XYZ file of C-alpha atoms in Angstrom:
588
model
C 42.581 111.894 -197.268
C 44.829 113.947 -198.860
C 48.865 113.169 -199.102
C 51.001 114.084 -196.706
C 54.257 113.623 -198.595
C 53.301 115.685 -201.487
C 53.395 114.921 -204.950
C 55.873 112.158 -206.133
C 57.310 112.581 -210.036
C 55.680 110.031 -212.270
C 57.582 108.704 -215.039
C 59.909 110.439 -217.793
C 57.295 113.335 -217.924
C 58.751 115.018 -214.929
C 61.754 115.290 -215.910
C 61.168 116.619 -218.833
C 59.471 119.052 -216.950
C 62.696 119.832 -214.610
C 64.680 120.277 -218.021
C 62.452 122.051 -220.136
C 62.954 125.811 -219.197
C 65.352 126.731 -222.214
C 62.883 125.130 -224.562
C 59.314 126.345 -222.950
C 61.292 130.127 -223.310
C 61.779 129.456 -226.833
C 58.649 128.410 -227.508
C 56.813 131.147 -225.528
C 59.054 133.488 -227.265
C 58.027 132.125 -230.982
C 54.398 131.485 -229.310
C 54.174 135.473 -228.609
C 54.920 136.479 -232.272
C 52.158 134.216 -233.733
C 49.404 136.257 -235.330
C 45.986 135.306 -234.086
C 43.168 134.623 -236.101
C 40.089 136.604 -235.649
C 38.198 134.500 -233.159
C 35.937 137.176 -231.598
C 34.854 138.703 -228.780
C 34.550 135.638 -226.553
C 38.128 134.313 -226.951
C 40.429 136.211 -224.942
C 43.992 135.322 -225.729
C 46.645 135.788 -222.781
C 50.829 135.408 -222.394
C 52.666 135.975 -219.580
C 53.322 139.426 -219.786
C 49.332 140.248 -220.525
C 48.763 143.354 -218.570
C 45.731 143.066 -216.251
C 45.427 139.576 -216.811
C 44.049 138.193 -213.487
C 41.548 141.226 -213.103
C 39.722 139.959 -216.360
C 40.142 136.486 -216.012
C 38.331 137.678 -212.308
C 35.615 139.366 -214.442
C 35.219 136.590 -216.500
C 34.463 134.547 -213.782
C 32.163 136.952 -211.558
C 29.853 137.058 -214.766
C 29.915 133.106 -215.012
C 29.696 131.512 -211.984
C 26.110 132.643 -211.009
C 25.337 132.021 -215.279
C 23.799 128.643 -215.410
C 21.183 129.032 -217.720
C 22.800 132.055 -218.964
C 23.623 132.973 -222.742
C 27.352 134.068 -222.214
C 29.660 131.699 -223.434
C 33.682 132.265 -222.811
C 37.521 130.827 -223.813
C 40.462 131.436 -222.034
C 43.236 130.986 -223.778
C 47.022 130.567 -222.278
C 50.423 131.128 -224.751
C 53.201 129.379 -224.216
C 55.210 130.075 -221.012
C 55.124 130.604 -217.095
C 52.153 132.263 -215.443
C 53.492 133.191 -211.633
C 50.827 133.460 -209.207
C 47.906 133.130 -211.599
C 44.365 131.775 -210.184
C 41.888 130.817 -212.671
C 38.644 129.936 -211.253
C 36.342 128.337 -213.471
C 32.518 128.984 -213.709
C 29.738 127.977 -216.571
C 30.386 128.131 -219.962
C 34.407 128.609 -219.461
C 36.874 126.802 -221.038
C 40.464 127.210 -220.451
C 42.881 126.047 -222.714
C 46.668 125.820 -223.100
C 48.234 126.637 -226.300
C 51.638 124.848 -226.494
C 51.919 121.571 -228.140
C 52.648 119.746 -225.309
C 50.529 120.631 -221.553
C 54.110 121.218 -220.125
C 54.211 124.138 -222.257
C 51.602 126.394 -220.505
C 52.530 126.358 -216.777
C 50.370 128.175 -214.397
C 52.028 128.340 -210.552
C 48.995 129.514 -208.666
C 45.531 127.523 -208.428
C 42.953 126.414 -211.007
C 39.646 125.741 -209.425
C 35.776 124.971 -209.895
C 34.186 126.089 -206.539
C 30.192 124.720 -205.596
C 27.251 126.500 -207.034
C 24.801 125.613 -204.419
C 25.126 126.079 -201.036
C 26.412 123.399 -198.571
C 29.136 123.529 -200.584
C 27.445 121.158 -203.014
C 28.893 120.835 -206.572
C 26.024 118.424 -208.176
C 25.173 121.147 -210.973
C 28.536 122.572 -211.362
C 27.936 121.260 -215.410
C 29.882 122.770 -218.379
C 33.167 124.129 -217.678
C 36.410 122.788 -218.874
C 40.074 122.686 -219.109
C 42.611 121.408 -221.652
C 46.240 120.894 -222.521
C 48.385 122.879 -220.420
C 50.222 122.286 -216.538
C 48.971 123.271 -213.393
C 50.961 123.512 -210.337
C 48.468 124.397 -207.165
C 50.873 126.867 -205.108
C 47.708 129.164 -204.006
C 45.231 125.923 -204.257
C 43.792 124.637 -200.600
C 46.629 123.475 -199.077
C 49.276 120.509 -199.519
C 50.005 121.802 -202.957
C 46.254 120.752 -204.016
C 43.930 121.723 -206.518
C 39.822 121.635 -206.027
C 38.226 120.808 -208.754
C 35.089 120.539 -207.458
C 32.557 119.336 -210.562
C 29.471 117.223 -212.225
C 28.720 116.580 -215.612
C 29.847 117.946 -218.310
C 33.007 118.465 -217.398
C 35.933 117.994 -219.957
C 39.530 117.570 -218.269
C 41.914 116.473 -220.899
C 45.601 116.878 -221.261
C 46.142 118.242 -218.035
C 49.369 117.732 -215.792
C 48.502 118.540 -212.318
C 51.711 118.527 -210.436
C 50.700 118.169 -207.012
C 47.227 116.617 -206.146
C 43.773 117.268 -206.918
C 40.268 116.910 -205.047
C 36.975 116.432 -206.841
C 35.117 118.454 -204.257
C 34.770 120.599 -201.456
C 34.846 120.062 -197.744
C 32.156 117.835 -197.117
C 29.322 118.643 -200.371
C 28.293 116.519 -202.841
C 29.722 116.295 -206.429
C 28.072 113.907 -208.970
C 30.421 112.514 -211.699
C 33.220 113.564 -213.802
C 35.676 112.647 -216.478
C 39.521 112.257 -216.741
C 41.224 111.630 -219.887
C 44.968 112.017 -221.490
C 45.965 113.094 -217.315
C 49.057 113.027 -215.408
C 48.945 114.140 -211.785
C 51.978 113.737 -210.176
C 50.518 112.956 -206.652
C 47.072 111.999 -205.233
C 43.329 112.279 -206.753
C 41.098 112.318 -203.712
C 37.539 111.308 -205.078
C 35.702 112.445 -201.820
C 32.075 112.554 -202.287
C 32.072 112.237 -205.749
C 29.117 109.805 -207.057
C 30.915 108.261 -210.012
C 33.533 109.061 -212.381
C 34.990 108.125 -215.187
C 39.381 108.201 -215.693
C 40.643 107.018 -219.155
C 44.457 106.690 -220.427
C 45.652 109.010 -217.461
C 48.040 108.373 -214.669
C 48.536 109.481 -211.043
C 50.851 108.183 -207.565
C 47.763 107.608 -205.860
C 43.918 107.484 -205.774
C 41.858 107.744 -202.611
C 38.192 107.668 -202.640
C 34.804 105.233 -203.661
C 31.950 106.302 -203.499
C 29.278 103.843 -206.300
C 30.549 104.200 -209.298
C 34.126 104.495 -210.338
C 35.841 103.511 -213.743
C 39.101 103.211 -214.533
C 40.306 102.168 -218.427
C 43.797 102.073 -219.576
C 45.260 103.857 -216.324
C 48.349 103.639 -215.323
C 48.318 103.574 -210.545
C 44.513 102.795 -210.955
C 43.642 101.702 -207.244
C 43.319 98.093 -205.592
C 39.809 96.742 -204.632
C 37.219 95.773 -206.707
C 33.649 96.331 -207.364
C 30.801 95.999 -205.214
C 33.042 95.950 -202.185
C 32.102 99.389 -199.956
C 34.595 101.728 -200.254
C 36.587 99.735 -202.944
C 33.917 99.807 -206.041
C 36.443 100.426 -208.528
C 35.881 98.908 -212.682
C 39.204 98.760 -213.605
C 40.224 97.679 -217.552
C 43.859 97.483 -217.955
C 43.883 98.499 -221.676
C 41.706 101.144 -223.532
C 40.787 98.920 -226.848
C 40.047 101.617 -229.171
C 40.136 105.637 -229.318
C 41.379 108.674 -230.670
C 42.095 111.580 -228.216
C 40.070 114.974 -228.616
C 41.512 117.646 -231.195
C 43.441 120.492 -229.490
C 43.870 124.323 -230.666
C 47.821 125.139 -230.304
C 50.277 127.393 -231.676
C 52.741 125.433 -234.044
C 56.518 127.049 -233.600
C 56.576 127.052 -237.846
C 53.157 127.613 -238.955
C 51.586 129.472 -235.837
C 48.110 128.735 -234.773
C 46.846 125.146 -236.090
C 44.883 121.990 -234.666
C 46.180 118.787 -233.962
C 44.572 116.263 -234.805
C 45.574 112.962 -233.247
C 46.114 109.169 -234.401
C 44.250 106.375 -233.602
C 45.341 104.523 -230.315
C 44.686 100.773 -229.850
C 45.363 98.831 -226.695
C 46.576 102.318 -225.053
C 47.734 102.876 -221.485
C 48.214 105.571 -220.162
C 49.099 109.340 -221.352
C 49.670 110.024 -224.834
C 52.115 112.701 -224.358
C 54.665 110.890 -221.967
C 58.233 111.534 -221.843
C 57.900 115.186 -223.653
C 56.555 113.620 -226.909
C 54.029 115.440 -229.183
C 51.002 112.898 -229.661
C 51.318 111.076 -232.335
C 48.738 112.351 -235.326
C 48.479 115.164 -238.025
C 48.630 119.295 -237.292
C 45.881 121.195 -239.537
C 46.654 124.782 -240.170
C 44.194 127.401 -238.965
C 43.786 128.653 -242.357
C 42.441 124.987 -243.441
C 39.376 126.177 -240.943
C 36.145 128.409 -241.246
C 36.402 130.213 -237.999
C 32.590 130.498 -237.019
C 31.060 133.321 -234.794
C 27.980 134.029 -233.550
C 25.919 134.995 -235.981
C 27.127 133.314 -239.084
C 24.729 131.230 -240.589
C 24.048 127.464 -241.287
C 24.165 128.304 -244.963
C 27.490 129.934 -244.924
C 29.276 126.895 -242.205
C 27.533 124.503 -244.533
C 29.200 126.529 -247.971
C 32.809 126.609 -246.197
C 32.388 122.617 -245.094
C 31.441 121.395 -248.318
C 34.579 123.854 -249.995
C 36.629 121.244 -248.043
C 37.160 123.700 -245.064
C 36.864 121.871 -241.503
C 35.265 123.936 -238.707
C 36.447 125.980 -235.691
C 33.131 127.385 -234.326
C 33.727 129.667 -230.965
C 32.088 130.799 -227.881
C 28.586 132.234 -228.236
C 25.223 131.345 -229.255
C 24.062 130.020 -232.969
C 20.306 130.466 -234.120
C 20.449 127.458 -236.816
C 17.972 127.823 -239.603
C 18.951 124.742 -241.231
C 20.974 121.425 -240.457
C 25.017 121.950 -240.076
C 25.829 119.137 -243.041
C 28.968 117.495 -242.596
C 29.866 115.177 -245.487
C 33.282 115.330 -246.700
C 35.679 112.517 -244.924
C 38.520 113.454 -242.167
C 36.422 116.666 -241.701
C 37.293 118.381 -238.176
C 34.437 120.281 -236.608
C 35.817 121.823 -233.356
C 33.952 123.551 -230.559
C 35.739 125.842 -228.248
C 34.111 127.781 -225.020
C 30.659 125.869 -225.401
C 29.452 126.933 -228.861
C 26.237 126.258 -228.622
C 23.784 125.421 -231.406
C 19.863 125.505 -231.567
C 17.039 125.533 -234.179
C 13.405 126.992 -232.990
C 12.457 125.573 -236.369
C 12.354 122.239 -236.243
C 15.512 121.082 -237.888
C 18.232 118.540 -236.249
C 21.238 120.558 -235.858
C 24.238 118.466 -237.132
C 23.649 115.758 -239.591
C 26.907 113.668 -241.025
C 27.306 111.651 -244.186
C 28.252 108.031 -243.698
C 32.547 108.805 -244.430
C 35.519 108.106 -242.719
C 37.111 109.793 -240.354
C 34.846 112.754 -239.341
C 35.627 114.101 -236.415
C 32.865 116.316 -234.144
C 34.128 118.005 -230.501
C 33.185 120.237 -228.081
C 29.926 121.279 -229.097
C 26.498 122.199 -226.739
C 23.497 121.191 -228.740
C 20.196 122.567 -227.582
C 17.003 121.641 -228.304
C 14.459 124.202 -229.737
C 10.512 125.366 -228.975
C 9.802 122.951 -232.404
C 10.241 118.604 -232.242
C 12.970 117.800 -234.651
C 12.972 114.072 -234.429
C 16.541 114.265 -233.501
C 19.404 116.631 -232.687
C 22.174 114.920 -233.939
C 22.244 112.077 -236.251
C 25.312 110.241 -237.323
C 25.160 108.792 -240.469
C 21.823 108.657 -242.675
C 19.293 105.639 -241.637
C 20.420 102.467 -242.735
C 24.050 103.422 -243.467
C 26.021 100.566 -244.054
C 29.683 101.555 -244.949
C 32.166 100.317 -242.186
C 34.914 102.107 -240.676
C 37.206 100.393 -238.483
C 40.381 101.516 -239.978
C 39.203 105.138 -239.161
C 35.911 105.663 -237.462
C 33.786 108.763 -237.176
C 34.763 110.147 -233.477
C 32.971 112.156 -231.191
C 34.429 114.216 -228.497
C 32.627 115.681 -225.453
C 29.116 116.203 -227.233
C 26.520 117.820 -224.578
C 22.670 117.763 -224.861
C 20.255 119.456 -223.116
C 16.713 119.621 -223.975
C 15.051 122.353 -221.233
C 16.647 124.410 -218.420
C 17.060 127.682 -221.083
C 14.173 127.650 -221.944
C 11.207 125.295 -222.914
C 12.448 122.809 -225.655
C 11.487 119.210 -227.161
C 13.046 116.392 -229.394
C 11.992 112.784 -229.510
C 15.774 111.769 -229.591
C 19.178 113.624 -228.907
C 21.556 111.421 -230.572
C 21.083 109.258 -232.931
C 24.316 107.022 -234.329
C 23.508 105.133 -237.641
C 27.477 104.429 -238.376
C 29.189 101.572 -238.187
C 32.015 101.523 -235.516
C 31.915 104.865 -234.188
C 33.921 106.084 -231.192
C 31.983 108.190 -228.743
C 34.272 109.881 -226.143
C 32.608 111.536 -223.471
C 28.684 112.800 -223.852
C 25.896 113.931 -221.098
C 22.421 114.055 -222.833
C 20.298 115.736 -220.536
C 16.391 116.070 -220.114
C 16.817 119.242 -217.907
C 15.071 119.003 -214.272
C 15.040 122.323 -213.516
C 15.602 125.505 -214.997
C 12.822 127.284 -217.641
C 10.497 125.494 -219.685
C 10.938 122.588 -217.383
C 7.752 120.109 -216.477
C 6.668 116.661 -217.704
C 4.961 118.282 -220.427
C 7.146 121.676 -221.322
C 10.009 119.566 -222.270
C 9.019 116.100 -223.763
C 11.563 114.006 -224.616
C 11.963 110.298 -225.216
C 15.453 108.979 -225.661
C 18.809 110.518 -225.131
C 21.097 108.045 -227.290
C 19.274 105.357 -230.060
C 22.172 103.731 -231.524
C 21.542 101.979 -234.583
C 25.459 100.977 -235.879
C 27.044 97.993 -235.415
C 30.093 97.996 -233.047
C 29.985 101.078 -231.756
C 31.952 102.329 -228.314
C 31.439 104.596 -225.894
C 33.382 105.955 -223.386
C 31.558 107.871 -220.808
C 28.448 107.974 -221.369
C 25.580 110.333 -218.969
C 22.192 110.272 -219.923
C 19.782 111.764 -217.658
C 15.806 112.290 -217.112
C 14.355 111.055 -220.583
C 10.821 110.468 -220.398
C 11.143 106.541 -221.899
C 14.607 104.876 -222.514
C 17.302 106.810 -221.343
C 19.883 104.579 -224.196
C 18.344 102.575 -227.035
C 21.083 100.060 -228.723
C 19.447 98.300 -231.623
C 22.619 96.730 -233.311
C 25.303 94.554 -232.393
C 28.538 94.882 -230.991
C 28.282 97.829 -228.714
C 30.725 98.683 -225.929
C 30.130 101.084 -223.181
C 32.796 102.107 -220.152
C 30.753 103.923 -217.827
C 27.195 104.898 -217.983
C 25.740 107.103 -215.116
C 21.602 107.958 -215.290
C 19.329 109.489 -213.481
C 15.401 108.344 -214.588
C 12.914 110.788 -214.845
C 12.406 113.129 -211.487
C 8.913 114.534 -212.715
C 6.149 111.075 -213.826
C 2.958 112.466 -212.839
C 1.941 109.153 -211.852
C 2.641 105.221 -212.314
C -0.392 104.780 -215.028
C 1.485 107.600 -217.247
C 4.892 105.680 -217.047
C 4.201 102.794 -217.303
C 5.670 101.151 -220.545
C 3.090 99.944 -223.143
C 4.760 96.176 -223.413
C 4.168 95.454 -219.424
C 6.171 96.597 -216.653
C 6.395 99.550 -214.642
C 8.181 102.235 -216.295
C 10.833 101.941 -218.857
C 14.534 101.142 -218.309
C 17.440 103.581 -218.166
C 19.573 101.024 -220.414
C 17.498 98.742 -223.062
C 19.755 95.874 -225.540
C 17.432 94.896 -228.142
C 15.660 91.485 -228.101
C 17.426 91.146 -231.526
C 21.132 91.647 -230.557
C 23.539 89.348 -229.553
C 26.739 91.076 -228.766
C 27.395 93.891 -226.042
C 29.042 94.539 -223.588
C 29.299 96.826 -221.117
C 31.369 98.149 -217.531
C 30.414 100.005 -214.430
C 26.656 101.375 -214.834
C 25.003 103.312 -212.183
C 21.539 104.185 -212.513
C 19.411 106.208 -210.384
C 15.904 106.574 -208.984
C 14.732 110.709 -207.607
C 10.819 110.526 -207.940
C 9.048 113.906 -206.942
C 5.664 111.652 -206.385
C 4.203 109.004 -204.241
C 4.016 104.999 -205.976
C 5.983 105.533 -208.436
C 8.400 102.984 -209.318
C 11.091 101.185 -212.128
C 10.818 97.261 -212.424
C 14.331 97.126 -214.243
C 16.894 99.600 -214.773
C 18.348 97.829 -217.245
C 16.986 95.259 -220.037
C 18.924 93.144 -222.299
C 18.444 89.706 -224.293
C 19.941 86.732 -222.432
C 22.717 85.693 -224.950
C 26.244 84.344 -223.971
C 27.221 87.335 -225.970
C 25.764 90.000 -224.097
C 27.110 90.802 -220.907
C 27.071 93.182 -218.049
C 29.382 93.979 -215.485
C 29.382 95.931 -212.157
C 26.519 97.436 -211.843
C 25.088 99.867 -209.047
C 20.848 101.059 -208.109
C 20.712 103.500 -206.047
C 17.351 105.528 -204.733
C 17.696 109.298 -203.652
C 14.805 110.019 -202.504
C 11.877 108.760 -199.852
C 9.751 107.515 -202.985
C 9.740 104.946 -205.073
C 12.747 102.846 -206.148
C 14.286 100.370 -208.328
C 12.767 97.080 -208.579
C 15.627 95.161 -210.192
C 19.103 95.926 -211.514
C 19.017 93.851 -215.006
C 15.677 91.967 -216.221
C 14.512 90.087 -213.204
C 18.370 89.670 -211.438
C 19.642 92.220 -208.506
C 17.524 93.403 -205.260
C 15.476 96.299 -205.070
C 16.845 99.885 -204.415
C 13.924 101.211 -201.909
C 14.152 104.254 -200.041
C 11.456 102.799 -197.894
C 11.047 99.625 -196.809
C 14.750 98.025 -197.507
C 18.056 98.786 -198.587
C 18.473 101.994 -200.789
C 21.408 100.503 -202.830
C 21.615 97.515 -205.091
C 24.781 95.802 -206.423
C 25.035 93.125 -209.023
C 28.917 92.597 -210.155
C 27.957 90.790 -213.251
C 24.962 89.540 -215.635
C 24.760 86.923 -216.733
């Protein structure tokens, strides 16, 4: 239910907020005179005083919303200042981003929104769309000073102040899964119908809503309950161990347009840019960066990286030729609007060097007509350089093999490095779309992870054909996994995994490892055919120092199931026959 009181202040942030009209003028003043760089066609820059500026952001969206397979590829982009009675709705391939150094900077009073694509008012492939580092206060939103931000996977929402409430749907539709991170929201998150989600380092007055699967790390008014109880199954973890927040385009009051790159957290809670602070880290100027548009080449991204540039890439659509090589350490390789990357000729996309400090966000990598073992690989194979004082980070990485068109790779990501942070992926075997049938889009794995302590928050990985996640080395951490198994095996004989056992599980540990550990894991059973079924969703060595916890089955459909949750522990999800949900709070 949504708050009747409206939103309450949280913190030293609001007032800042109440205080800060003398500076955001200033700012939007200085913010106005920067000189843009040449980002192209598909960025469209906006201030306040942009004549005509809700008619094209309008346009924007009537051409994206029905676009879901689609090659158009869009960023909205907000100056500095106060945008009266502004509604942004968002549909595919949008990204709307704030340009002040601080969210409170950019301050739309009107509505932002992400509205169903199906009908029913259902909101389960309402995928890549996003919004970023600026303030939102819902005046024109639903009602009770709410936003909808009705959404799936895929979804980056990072940096945002919401200052009133926010709902994850609409009405009464579905929504499957979502991600918070770096958010303040001054009053109530109403969950709804969403599936699952995942909230890291962000803050609200309130949170209503359960549904299986929802994750709270290092939030600040996370709710009370506990997982598997109905209505309350809620992971909370008080303190996020280990990150470093997402990169963010923003216009620098002395040097103009730059990137921010920010410091390492450890043991964070909450926001990072409470009580009017700018997060703590380094700001890159834009002239450091190659600004890539569609049509440049591999050859001349890969010239400009290894010159010591780091890379901006923008909206649009990139025909690789060869692998994107990125070697040097601390390189930035930033992805606004949904650049998205593919090779018809076999090669991975991105490859990295085994450095410190790389960071990769915000880029759609799609998977080509030709098998090229891998997509993205992280580090080369049996890299053994550690990097715990300043890991290789990934931010809101998105895979999709399918759904365009027909495409194939055995593996999306693979991670050789040692202690790398991944923040936010969805690695997707597509289930509809083009080019989409057991045999027009093979693919095996989303995620083989061959480093040693490596983290993830947020990970989706969806439909792969054997694993869905592969860990091989010790010391991996995961907060939140959400999967869907394969929709389309033909039959049980052709999934059926070669070592014994009916099909192969979403989640596999190695026999050989003997540290992991992981929190709040939903997996999913949607067969299209008759006797089908999964003996175990997940599989993992029994060791004291591998352990599981919270952990949800569900079946969708009125075939087939789950057998068991983890090796031979948990009842059986069956949409016939018994109970279509299993729970199993912890293992072993």
């Amino acid at each position: 239910m949504q708050s009747k009181t409206g939103p309450r202040r949280v913190g030293g942030v609001a007032a800042r907020v109440m205080a800060s009209g003398a500076l955001a003028a200033g700012l939007a003043a200085s913010a106005s005179a920067a000189e843009a760089p040449d980002f192209g066609p598909n960025v469209h820059i906006f201030d306040p005083a942009t004549p005509g500026m809700q008619q094209r952001i309008d346009e924007i969206y009537a051409a994206q919303q029905p676009n879901h397979f689609g090659p158009r590829r869009d960023a909205i982009l907000l100056k500095p200042g106060t945008y009266r009675d502004l509604r942004i709705p968002v549909g595919f391939y949008t990204h709307v981003l704030g340009l002040g150094s601080h969210p409170d900077d950019v301050h739309v009073i009107g509505d932002l929104r992400s509205t169903p694509f199906l009908d029913n008012d259902n909101a389960t492939q309402n995928f890549w769309r996003g919004a970023e580092n600026f303030s939102v206060t819902p005046t024109l939103g639903i009602g009770d000073n709410t936003m909808q931000w009705a959404v799936s996977q895929a979804i980056p929402f990072r940096r945002m102040h919401v200052r009133g409430n926010i709902r994850l749907n609409k009405d009464k539709g579905w929504a499957s899964g979502g991600w918070f991170s770096d958010v303040l929201i001054d009053g109530q998150v109403n969950s709804a119908t969403q599936q699952q989600w995942l909230s890291r380092n962000s803050q609200w007055a309130s949170w209503t809503g359960s549904n299986w699967n929802m994750v709270f790390v290092g939030v600040r008014g996370a709710p009370a309950g506990e997982f598997p109880t109905p209505g309350q199954r809620f992971t909370k973890i008080d303190k996020t161990p280990l990150v470093r927040e997402k990169p963010y385009l923003f216009i620098d009051a002395q040097i103009g347009y730059a990137v921010r790159v920010p410091a390492l957290r450890r043991d964070s809670v909450g926001i990072s840019w409470a009580n009017g602070a700018l997060t703590p880290g380094k700001t890159v100027p834009i002239n450091e960066f190659f600004i890539a548009r569609p049509g440049d080449t591999a050859a001349a991204m890969n010239a400009q990286l290894a010159a010591g540039k780091h890379l901006l890439l923008t909206p649009g659509e990139y025909l690789l030729t060869e692998t994107l090589q990125v070697g040097r350490a601390g390189t930035v390789v930033l992805g606004i609007g949904f650049p998205t990357l593919r090779s018809d000729s076999g090669q991975p996309l991105v490859k990295t060097a085994d450095v410190d400090g790389l960071t990769i966000s915000g880029l759609f990598l799609d998977a080509g007509r030709q098998d090229s073992g891998v997509l993205m690989e992280v580090a080369p194979a049996g890299a053994k350089k550690r990097h715990k004082a300043n890991p290789i980070v990934l931010h809101d990485l998105f895979f999709r093999v399918g759904g365009a068109a027909a495409g194939q790779v055995e593996t999306a990501l693979r991670i050789n490095a040692h202690d790398t942070l991944v923040d936010h992926t969805w690695l997707w075997r597509a289930d509809h779309g083009e080019g989409v049938s057991w045999t027009s889009n093979p693919s095996a794995h989303g995620l083989w992870v061959n480093g040693e302590d490596v983290t993830i928050y947020g990970l989706f990985a969806e439909h792969f054909q054997k694993e869905q996640v592969v860990w091989q080395a010790n010391g991996g951490r995961v907060y939140f996994y959400q999967s869907e198994i394969p929709y389309d095996p033909p039959t049980q004989t052709q999934w059926t995994h070669a070592a014994g056992g009916r099909g192969y599980a979403a989640y596999k540990v190695a026999d050989k490892v003997t540290r992991h550990e992981a929190w709040g894991l939903g997996i999913y059973s949607v067969f299209l055919q008759p006797d089908v079924v999964l003996d175990r969703a997940i599989e993992a060595p029994q060791a004291p120092g591998v352990r599981f916890h919270h952990m949800i089955t569900v079946c969708l459909v009125d075939k087939g199931g789950i057998e068991r949750v983890i090796n031979d522990a948990g009842n059986p999800a069956r949409c016939k026959g018994g109970s279509n949900t299993a729970t199993l709070k912890s293992y072993p």
